[in-house]
mmCIF file of C-alpha atoms in Angstrom:
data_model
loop_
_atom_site.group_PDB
_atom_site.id
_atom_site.type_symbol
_atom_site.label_atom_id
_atom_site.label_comp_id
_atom_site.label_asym_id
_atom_site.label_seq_id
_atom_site.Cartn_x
_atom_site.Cartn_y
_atom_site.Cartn_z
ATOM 1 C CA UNK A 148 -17.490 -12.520 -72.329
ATOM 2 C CA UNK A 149 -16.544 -10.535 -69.362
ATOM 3 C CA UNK A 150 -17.496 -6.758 -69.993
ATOM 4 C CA UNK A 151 -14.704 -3.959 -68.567
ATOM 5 C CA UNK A 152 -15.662 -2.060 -65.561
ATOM 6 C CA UNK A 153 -15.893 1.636 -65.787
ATOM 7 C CA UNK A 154 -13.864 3.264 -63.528
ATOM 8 C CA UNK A 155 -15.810 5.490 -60.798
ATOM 9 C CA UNK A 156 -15.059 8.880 -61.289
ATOM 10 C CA UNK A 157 -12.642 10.191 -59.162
ATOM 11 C CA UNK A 158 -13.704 13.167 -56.396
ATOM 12 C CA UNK A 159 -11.883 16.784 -57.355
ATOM 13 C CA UNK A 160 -10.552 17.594 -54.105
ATOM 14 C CA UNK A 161 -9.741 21.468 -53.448
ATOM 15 C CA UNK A 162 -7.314 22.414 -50.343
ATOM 16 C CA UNK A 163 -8.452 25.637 -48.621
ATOM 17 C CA UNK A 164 -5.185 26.845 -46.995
ATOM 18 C CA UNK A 165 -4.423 30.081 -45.114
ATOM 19 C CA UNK A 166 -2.976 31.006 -42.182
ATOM 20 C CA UNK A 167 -4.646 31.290 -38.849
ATOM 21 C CA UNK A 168 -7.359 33.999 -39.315
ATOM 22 C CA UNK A 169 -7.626 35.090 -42.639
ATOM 23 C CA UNK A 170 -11.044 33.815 -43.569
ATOM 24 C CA UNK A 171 -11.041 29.918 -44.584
ATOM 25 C CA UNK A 172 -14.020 28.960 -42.683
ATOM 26 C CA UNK A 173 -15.607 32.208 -44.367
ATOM 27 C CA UNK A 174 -14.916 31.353 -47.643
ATOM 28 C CA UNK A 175 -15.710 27.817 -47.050
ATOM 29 C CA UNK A 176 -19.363 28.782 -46.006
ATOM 30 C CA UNK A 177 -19.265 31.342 -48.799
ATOM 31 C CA UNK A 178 -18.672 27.975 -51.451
ATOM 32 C CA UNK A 179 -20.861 26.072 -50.042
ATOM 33 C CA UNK A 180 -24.050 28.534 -50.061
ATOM 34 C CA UNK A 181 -23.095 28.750 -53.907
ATOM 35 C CA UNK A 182 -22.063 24.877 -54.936
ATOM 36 C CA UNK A 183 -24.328 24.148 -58.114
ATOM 37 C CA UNK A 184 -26.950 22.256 -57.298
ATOM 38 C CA UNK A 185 -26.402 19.291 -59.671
ATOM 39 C CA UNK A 186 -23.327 18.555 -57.473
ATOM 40 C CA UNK A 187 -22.586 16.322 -54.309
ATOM 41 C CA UNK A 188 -20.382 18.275 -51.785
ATOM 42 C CA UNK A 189 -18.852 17.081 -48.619
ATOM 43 C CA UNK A 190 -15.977 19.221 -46.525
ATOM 44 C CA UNK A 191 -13.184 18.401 -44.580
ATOM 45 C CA UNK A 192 -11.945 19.879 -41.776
ATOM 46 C CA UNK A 193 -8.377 19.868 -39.609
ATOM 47 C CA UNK A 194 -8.063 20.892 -35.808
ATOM 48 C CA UNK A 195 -5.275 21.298 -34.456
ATOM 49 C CA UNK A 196 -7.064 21.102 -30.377
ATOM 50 C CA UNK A 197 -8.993 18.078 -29.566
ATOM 51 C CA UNK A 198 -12.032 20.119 -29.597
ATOM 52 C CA UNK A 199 -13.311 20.907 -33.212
ATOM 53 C CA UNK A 200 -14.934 24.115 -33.429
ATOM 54 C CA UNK A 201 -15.163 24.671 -37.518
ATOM 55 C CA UNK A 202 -16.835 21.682 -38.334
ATOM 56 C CA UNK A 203 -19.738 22.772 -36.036
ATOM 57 C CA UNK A 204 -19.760 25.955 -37.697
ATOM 58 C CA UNK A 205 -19.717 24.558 -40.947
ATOM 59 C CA UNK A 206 -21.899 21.891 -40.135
ATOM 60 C CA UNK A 207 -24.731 23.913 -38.897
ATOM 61 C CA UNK A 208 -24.623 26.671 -42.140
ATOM 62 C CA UNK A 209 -23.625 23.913 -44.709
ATOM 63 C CA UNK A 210 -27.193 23.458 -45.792
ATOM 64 C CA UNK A 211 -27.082 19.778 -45.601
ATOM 65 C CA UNK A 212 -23.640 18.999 -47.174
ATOM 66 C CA UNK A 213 -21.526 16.667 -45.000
ATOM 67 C CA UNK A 214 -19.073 17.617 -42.958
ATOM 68 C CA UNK A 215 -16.232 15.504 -41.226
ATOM 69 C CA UNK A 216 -13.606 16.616 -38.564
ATOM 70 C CA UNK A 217 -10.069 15.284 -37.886
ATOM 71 C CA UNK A 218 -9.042 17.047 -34.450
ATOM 72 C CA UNK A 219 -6.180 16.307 -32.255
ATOM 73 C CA UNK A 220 -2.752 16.683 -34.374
ATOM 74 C CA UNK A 221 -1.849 18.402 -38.014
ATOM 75 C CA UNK A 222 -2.927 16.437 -40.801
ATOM 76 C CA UNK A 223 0.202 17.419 -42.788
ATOM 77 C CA UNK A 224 2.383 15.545 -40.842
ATOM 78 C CA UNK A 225 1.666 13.952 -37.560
ATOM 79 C CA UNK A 226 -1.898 13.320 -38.509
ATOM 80 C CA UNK A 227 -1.184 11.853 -42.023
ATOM 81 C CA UNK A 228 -2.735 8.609 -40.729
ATOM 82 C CA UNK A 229 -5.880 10.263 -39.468
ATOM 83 C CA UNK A 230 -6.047 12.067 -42.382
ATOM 84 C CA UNK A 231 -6.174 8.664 -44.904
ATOM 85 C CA UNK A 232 -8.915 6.853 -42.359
ATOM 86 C CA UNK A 233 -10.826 10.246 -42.521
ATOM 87 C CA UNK A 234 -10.734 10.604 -46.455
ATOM 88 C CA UNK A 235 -10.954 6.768 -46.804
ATOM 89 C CA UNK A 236 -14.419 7.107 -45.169
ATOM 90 C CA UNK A 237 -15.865 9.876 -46.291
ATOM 91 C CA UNK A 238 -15.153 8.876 -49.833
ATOM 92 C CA UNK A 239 -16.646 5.486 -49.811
ATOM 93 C CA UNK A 240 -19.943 7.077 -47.256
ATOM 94 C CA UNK A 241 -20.804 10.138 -48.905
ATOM 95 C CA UNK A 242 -18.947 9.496 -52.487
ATOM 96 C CA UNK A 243 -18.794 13.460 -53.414
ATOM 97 C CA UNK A 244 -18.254 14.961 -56.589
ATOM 98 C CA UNK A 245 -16.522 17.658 -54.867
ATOM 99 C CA UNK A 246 -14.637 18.039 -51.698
ATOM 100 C CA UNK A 247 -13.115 20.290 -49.824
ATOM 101 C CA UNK A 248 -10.332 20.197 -47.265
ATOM 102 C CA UNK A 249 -9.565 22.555 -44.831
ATOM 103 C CA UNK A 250 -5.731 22.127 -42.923
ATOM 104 C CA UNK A 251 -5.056 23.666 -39.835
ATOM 105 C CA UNK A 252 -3.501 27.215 -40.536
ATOM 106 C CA UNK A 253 -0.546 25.734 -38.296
ATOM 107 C CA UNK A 254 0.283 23.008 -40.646
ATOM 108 C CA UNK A 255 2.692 22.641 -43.820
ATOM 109 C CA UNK A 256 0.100 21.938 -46.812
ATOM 110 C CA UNK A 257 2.419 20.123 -48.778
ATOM 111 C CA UNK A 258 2.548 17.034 -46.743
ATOM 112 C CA UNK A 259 -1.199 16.677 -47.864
ATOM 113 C CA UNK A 260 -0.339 16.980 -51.454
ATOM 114 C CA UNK A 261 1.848 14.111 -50.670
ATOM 115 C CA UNK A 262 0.020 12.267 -48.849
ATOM 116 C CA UNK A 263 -2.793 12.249 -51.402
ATOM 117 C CA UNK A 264 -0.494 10.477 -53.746
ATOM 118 C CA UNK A 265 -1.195 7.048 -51.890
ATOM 119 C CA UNK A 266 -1.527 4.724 -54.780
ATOM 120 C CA UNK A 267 -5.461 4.296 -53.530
ATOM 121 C CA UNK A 268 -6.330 7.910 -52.689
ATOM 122 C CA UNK A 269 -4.178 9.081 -55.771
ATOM 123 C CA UNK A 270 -6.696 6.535 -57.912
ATOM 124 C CA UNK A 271 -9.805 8.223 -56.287
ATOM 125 C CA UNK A 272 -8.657 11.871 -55.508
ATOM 126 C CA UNK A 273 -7.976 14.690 -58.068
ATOM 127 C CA UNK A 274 -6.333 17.424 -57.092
ATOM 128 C CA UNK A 275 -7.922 20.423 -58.043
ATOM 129 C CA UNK A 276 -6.713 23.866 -57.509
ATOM 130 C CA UNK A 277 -4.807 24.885 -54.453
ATOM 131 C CA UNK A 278 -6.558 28.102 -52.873
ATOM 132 C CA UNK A 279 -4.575 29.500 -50.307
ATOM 133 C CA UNK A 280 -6.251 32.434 -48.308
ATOM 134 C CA UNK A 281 -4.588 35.695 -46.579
ATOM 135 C CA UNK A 282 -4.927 38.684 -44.929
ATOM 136 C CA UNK A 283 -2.734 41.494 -46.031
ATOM 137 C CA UNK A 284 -2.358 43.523 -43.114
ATOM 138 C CA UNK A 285 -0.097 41.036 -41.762
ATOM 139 C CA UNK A 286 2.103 41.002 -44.712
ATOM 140 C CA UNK A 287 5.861 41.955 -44.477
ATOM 141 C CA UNK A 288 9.158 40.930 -45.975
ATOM 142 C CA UNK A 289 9.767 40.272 -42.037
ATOM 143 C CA UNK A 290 7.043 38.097 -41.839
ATOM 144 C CA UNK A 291 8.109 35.739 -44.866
ATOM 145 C CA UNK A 292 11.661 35.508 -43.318
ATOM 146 C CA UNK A 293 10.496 34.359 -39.914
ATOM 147 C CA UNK A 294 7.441 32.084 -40.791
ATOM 148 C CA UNK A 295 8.415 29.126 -42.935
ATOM 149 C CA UNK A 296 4.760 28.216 -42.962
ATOM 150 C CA UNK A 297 3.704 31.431 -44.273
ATOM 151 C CA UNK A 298 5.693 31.389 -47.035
ATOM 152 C CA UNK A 299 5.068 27.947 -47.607
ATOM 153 C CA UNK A 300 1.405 28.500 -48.011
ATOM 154 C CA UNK A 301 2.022 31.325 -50.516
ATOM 155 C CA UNK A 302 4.113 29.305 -52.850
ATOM 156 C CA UNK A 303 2.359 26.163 -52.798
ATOM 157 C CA UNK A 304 -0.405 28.215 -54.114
ATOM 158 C CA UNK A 305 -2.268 27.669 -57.332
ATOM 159 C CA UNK A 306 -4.606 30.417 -56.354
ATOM 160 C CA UNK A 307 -4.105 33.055 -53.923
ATOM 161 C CA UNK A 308 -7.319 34.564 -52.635
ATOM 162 C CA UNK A 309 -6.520 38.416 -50.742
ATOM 163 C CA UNK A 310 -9.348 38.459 -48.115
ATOM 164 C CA UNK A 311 -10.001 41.866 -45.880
ATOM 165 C CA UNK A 312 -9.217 44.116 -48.492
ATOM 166 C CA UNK A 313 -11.628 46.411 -46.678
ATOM 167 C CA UNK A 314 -9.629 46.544 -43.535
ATOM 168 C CA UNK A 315 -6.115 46.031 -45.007
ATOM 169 C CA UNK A 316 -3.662 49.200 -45.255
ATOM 170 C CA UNK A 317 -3.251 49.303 -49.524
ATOM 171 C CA UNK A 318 0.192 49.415 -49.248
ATOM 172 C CA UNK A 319 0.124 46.302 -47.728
ATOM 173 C CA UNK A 320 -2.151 44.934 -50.284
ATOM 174 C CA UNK A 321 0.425 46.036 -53.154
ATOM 175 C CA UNK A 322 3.068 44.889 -51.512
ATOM 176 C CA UNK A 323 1.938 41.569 -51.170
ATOM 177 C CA UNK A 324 0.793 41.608 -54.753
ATOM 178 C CA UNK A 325 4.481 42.383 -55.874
ATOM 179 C CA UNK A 326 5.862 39.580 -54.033
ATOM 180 C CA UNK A 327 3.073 36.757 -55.243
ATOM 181 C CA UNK A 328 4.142 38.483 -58.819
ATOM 182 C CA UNK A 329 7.841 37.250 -58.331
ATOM 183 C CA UNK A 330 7.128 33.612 -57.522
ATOM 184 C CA UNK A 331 8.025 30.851 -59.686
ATOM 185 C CA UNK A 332 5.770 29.162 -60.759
ATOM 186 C CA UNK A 333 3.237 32.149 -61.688
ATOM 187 C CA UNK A 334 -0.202 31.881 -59.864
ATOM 188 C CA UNK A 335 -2.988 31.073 -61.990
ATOM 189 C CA UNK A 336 -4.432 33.931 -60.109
ATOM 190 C CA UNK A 337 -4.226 36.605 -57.280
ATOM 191 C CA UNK A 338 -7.745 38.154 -56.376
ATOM 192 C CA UNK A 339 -8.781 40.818 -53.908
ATOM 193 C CA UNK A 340 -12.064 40.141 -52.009
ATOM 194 C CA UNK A 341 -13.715 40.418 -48.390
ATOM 195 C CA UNK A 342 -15.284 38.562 -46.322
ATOM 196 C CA UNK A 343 -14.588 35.331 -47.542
ATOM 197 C CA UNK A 344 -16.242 36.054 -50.867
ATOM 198 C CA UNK A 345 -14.811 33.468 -53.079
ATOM 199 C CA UNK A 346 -15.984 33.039 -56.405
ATOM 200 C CA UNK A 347 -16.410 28.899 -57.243
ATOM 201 C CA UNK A 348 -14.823 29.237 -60.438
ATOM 202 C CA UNK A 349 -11.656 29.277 -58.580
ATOM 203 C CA UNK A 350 -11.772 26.207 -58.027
ATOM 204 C CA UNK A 351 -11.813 25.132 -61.166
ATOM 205 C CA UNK A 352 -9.530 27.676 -63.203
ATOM 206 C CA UNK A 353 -7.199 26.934 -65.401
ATOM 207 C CA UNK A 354 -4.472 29.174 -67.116
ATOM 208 C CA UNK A 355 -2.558 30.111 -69.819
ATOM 209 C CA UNK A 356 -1.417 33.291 -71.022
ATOM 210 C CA UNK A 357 -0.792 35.570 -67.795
ATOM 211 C CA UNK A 358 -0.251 39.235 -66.986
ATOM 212 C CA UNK A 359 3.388 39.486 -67.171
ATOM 213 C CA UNK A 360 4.791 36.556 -68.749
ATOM 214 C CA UNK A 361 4.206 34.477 -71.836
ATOM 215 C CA UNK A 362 3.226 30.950 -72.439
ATOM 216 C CA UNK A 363 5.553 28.444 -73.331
ATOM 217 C CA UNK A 364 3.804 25.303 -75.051
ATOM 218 C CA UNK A 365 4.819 22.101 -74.008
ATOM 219 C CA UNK A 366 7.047 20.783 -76.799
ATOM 220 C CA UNK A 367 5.261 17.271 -78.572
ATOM 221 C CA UNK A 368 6.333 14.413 -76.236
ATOM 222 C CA UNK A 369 7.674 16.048 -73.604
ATOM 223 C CA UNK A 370 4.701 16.234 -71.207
ATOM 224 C CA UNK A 371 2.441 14.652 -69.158
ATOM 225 C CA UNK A 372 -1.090 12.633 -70.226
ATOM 226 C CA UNK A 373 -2.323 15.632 -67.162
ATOM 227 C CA UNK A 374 -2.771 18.138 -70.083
ATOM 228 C CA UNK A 375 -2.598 21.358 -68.671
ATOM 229 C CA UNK A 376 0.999 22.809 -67.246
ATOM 230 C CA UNK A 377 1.301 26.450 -67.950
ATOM 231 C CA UNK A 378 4.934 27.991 -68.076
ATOM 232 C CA UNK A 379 5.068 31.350 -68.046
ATOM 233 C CA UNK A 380 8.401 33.002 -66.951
ATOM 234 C CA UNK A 381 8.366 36.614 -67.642
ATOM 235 C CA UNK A 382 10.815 37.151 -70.455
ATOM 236 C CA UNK A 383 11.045 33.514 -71.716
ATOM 237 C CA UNK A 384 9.202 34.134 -75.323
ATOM 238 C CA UNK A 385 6.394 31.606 -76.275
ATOM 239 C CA UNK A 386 6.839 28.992 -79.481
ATOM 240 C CA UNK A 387 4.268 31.223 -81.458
ATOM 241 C CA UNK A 388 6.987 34.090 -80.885
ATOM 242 C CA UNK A 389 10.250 32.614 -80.608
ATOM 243 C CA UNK A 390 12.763 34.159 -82.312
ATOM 244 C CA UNK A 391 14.031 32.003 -85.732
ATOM 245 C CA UNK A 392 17.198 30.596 -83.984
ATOM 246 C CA UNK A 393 14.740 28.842 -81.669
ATOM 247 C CA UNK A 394 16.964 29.448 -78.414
ATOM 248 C CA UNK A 395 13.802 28.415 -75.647
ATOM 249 C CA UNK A 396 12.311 25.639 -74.860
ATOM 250 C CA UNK A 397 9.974 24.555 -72.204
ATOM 251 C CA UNK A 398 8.847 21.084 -70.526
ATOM 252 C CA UNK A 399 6.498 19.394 -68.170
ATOM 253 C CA UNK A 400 6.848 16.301 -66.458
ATOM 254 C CA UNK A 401 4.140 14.412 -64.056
ATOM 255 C CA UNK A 402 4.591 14.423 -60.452
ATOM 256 C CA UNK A 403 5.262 10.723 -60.531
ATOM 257 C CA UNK A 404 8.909 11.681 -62.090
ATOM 258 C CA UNK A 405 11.824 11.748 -59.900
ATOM 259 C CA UNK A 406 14.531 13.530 -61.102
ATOM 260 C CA UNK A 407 18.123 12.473 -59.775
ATOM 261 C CA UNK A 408 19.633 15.933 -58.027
ATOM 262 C CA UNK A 409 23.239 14.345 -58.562
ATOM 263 C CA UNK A 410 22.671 13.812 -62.101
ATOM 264 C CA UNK A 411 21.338 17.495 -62.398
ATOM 265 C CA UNK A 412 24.036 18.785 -61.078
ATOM 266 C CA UNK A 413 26.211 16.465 -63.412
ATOM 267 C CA UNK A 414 24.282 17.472 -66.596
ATOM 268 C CA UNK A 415 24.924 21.217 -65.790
ATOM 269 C CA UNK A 416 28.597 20.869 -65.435
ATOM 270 C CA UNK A 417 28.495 19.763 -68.939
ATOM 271 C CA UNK A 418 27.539 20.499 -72.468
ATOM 272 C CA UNK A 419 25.383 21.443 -73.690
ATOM 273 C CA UNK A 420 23.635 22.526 -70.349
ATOM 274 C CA UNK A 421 26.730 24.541 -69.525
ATOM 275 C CA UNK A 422 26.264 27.382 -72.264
ATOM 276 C CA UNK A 423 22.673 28.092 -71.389
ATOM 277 C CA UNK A 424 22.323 31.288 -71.146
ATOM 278 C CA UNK A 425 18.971 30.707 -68.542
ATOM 279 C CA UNK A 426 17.409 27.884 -66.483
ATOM 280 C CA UNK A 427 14.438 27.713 -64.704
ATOM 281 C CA UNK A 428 12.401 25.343 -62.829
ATOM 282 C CA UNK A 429 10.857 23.026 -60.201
ATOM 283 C CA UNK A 430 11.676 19.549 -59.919
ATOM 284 C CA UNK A 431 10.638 16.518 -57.849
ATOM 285 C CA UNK A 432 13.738 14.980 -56.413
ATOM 286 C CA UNK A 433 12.194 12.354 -54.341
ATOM 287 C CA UNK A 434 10.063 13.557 -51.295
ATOM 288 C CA UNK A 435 11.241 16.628 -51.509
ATOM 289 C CA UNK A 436 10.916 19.224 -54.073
ATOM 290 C CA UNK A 437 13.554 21.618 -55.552
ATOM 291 C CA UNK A 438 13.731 25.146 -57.396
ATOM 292 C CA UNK A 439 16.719 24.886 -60.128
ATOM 293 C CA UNK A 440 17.746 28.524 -61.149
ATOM 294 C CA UNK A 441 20.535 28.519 -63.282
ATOM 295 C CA UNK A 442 22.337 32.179 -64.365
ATOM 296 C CA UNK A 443 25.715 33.530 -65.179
ATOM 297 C CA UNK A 444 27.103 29.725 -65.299
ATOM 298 C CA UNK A 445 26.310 29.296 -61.471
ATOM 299 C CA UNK A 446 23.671 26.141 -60.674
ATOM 300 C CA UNK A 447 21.551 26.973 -57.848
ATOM 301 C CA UNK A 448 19.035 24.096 -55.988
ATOM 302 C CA UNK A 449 17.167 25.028 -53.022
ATOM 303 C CA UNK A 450 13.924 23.209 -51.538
ATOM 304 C CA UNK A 451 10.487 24.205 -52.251
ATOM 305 C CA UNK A 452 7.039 23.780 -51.790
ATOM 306 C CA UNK A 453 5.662 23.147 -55.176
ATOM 307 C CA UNK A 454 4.235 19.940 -55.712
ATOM 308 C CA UNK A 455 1.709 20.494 -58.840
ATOM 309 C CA UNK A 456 4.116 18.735 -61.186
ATOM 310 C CA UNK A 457 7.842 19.341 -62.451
ATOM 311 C CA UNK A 458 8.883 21.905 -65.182
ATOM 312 C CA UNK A 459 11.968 23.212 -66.553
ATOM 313 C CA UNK A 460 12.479 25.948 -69.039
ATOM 314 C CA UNK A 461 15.924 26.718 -70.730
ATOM 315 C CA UNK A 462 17.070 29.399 -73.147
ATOM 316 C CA UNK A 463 20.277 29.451 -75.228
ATOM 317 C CA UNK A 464 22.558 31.848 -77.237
ATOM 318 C CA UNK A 465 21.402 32.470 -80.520
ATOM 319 C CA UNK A 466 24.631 30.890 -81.265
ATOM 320 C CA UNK A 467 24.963 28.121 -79.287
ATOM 321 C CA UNK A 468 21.120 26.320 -79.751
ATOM 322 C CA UNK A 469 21.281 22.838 -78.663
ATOM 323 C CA UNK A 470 19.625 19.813 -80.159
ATOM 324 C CA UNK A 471 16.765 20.211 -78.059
ATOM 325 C CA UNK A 472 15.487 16.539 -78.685
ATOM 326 C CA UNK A 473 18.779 15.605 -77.380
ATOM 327 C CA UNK A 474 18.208 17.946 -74.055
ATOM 328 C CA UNK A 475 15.049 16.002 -73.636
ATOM 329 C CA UNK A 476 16.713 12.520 -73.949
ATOM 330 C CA UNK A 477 19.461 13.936 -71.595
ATOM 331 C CA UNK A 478 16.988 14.942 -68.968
ATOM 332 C CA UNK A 479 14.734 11.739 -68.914
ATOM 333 C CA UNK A 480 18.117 10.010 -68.378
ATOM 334 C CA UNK A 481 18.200 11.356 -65.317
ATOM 335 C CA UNK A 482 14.686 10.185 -64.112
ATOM 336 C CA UNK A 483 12.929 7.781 -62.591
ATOM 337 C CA UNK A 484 8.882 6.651 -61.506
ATOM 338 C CA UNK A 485 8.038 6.948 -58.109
#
């Protein structure tokens, strides 16, 4: 009788992102001087020169834990290759419970997300939380409109950490807090520190109810065996509160699904997507990722750099609530696993 192998549990890995200068080798050291001690560590780090500097830094604080380099190109996209070998490696050498990677502050995080969906890194990789770093003092509405990458690492975001508070200009701070407040989809948080000070539990968190906006439940069926997908758009009411005509509804999907953009555009030309009075959401439409917003019967789709998982929340007229099972049906029709 041939007995099952259990499968080896995978490695939470935890992308440290932040453009150049505001503090990820801080908070990296920060981490690593308080990683419980029951727990194997190992970091990652991305050069853009030839010459790694970080890793030696990190190397030579890190108490021990392990610490690899990939120098010489941007792991997000040029280096994608480097960056497999590298992971490939460290995994089967060191075999860490935790790990953390480090991108250049030059690079487009998102093309690590992807890449970290290889069928063999996807089967011993977990993405954990996202923590994207940043200084406020170079904050403006300017900044956002001339630096793709900045605003890139902002919405990508699962957590974004606001280092130098202690040297930042408050109004800066606040405004910079008012614009992470207006993405979509809500941060599971936005903290203040200095120094690099980044509490561990960040790494880990995971949300539900936020300041600001409600959360929707995933309806039975709808989502993904990845439990946790919080929806909270500000104004969209959760089940527990929904008013009697039942006119919201939210869903999930896992990033594996690929939703058609033709036949998105072709469901929302029709009934009973038409009437909606409200859609929001973020969908994976192949390699790339989009953000749906649909108002005042006008469909909008523009790219984005989400790549947690897809979601999609719609509200109806009190007197127009659609068969909601029907929506779902409608959706998955236009679907398919990548």
């Amino acid at each position: 009788m041939t007995t099952a192998k259990t499968p080896a549990p995978r490695t939470t890995l935890n992308l440290i992102s932040g453009f150049l200068g505001a503090g990820k080798t801080s908070a990296i050291l920060h981490l690593l001087r308080h990683h419980p001690a029951g727990e194997r560590w190992a970091v990652l780090v991305n050069e853009f020169g030839e010459v790694g500097i970080d890793g030696g830094v990190l190397e030579d604080a890190g108490g021990g834990i392990p610490v690899r380099e990939v120098s010489g190109g941007c792991i997000c996209c040029t280096g994608a290759m480097n960056l497999r070998v590298a992971l490939t490696r460290l995994l089967r050498e060191v075999r860490p419970d935790r790990l953390l990677l480090e991108p250049t502050g030059l690079g487009h995080p998102a093309g690590i997300v992807d890449t970290l969906r290889d069928p063999w890194l996807a089967g011993a990789v977990r993405l954990g939380n996202i923590i994207t770093l940043v200084d406020p003092s170079g904050f403006s509405q300017e900044r956002l409109e001339q630096s793709l990458i900045y605003a890139d690492q902002l919405s990508l975001a699962d957590v974004v950490v606001l280092n130098k508070t202690d040297v930042a200009p408050e109004e800066r701070i606040r405004a910079l807090e008012a614009h992470l407040a207006g993405l979509y989809p809500p941060k599971l948080a936005v903290v203040r520190t200095t120094r690099g000070a980044l509490d561990p539990a960040l790494l880990d968190l995971e949300g539900r109810a936020r300041p600001g906006g409600a959360f929707t439940p995933v309806q039975p069926g709808a989502a993904s065996a990845e439990a946790a997908c919080p929806l909270t758009t500000p104004g969209l009411p959760d089940h527990g509160q929904a008013p009697q005509a039942d006119t919201a509804r939210g869903w999930c999907f896992p990033p594996e699904l690929i939703f058609d953009r033709k036949g998105l555009e072709a469901l929302f030309a029709a009934p009973p997507f038409h009437t909606l009075t409200r859609a929001k959401g973020v969908l994976r439409t192949g390699r790339e990722w989009q953000r749906l917003d649909w108002a005042e019967g006008r469909l909008e789709i523009t790219p984005i750099t989400w790549r947690r998982d897809s979601r999609l929340e719609l509200i109806a007229p009190e007197d127009a609530v659609p068969d909601w099972t029907d929506v779902e049906t409608r959706l998955r029709a236009v679907t398919r696993t990548g």
